Coordinates of C-alpha atoms in Angstrom, one line a residue:
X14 CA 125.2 51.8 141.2
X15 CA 123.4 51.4 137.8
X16 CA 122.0 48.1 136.9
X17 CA 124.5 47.4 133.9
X18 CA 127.0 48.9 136.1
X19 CA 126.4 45.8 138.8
X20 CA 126.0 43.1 136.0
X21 CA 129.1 44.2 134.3
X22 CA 131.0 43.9 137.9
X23 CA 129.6 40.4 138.3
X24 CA 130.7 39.4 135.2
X25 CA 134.3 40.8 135.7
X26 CA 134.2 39.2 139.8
X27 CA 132.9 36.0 138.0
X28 CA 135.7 36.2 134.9
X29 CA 138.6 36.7 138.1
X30 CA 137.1 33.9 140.2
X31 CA 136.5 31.2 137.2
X32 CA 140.8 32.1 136.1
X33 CA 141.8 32.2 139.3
X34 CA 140.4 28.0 139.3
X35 CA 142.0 27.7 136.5
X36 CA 145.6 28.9 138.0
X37 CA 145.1 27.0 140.4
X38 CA 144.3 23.8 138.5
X39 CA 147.6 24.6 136.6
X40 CA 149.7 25.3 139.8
X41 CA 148.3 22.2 141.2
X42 CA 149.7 20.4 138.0
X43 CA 153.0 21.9 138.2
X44 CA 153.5 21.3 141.8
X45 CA 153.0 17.0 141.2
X46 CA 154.6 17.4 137.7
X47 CA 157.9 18.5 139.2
X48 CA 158.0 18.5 142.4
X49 CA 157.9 21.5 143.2
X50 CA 156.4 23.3 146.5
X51 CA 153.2 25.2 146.6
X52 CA 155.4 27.8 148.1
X53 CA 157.4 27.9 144.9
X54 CA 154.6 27.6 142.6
X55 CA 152.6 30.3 144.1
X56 CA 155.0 32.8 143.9
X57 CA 155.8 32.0 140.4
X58 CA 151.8 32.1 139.3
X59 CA 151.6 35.7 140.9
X60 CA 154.8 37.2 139.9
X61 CA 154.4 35.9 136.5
X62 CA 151.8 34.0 135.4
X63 CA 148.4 35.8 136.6
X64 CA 148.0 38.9 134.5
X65 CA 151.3 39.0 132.9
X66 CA 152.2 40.5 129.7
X67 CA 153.3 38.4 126.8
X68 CA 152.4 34.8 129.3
X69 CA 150.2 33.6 126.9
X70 CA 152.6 34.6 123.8
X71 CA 153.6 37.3 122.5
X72 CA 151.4 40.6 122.5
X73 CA 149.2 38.6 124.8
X74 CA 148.1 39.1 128.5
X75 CA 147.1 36.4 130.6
X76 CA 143.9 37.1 132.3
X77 CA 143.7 38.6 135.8
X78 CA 142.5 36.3 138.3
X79 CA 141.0 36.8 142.4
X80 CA 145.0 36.1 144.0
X81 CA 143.1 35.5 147.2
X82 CA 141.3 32.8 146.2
X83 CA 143.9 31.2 144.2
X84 CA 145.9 31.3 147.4
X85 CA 143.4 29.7 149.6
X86 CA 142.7 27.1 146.9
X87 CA 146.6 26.4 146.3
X88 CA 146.4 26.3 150.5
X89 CA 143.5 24.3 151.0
X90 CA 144.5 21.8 148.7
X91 CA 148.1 21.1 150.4
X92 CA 146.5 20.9 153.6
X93 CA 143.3 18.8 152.8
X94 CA 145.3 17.1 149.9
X95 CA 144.6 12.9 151.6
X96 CA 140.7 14.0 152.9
X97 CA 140.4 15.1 149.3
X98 CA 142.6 12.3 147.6
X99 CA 140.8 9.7 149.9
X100 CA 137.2 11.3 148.8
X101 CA 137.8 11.3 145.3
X102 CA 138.9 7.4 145.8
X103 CA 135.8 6.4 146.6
X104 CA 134.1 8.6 144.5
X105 CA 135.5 7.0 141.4
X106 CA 133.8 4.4 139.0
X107 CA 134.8 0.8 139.3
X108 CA 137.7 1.7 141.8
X109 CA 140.1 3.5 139.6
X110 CA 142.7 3.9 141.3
X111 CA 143.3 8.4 141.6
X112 CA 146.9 7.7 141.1
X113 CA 145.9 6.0 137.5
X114 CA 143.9 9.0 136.5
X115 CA 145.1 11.5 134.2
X116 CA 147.3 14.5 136.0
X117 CA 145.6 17.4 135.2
X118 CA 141.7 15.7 136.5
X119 CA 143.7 15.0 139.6
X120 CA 144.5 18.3 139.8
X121 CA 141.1 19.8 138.9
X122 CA 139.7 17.1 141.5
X123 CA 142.1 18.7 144.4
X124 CA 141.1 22.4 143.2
X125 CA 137.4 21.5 143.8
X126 CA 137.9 19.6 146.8
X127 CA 139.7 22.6 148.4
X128 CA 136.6 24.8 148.0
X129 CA 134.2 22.2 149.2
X130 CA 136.1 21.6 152.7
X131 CA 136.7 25.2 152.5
X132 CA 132.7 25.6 152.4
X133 CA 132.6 29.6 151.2
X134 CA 130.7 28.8 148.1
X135 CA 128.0 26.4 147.3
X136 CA 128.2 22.9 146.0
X137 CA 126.3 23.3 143.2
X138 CA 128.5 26.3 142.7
X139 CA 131.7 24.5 142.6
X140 CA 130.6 21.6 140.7
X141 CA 129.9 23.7 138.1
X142 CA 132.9 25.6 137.8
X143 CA 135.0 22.5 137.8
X144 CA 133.2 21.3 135.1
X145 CA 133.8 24.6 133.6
X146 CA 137.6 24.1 134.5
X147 CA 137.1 20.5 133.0
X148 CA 136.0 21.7 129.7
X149 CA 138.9 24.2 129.1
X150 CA 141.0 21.4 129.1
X151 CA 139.1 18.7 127.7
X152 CA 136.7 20.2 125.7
X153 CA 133.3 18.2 126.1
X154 CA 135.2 14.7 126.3
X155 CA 133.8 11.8 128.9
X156 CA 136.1 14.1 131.5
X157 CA 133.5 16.8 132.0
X158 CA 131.2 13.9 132.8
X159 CA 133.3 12.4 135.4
X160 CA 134.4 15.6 136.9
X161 CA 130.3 15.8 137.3
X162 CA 130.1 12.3 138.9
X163 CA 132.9 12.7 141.0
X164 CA 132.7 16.2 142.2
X165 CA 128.6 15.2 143.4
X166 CA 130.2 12.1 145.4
X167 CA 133.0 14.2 146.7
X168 CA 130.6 16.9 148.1
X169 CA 128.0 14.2 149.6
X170 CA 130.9 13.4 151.6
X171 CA 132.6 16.8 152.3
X172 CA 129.1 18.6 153.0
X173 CA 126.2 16.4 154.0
X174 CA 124.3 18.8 155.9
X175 CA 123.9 20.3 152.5
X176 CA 122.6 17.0 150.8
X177 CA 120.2 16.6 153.6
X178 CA 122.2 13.5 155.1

């Protein structure tokens, strides 16, 4: 495989991994929003949210995304849901309550916290792309920030063979 052939799948595994976060921040949303089960959710995301014509509006597609790892986030998340909640509680600044917090950084918070008890990729890693996630919806507001803080505090206490503690 050519060099620009090998950068350009990168790019597109990287594009596929970073949307299928952002699915999964969204189907994490939906699921507290209204009430709904991951079950429910997840099927709706594949069948027509990830990839589908016209989901973005009309004569637009919605970008692919990697289905498994939206499905192991969504799936991690449920089943880690109070480790992550209760991590993300004492990672916050002056005791903020998580359930005072605004829905969609809960969600974003859950999303990451899946990956780091998941421990496929990095910390660093995933910091980053929430972050990334935290700017598509907040644009470069005091959220990104937090996100930062937070994410750090959660993966101290998720990994700490990785922070050398």
């Amino acid at each position: 495989m050519s060099q620009p052939d090998q950068s350009e799948r990168r790019a597109r595994i990287q594009r596929r991994s970073s949307a299928a976060r952002i699915y999964a921040v969204q189907a994490l949303f939906q699921m507290e929003a209204a009430g709904q089960s991951a079950e429910r959710v997840e099927t709706e995301f594949r069948h027509w949210r990830i990839a589908a014509p016209d989901a973005d509006g009309p004569g637009i597609e919605s970008p692919e995304a990697d289905e498994e790892l939206f499905g192991r986030i969504l799936d991690d998340a449920v089943t880690w849901q109070a480790r992550i909640d209760q991590m993300t509680d004492r990672a916050l600044v002056d005791r903020w309550p998580l359930d005072r917090i605004d829905p969609v950084l809960r969600a974003v918070f859950r999303a990451a916290g899946a990956e780091l008890m998941a421990a496929k990729a990095p910390s660093r890693v995933v910091i980053s792309e929430y972050m990334r996630v935290a700017e598509a919806f907040f644009a470069e507001g005091p959220e990104v920030k937090l996100v930062n803080a937070v994410l750090d505090q959660v993966a101290r206490a998720a990994r700490p063979e990785a922070f050398g503690a």
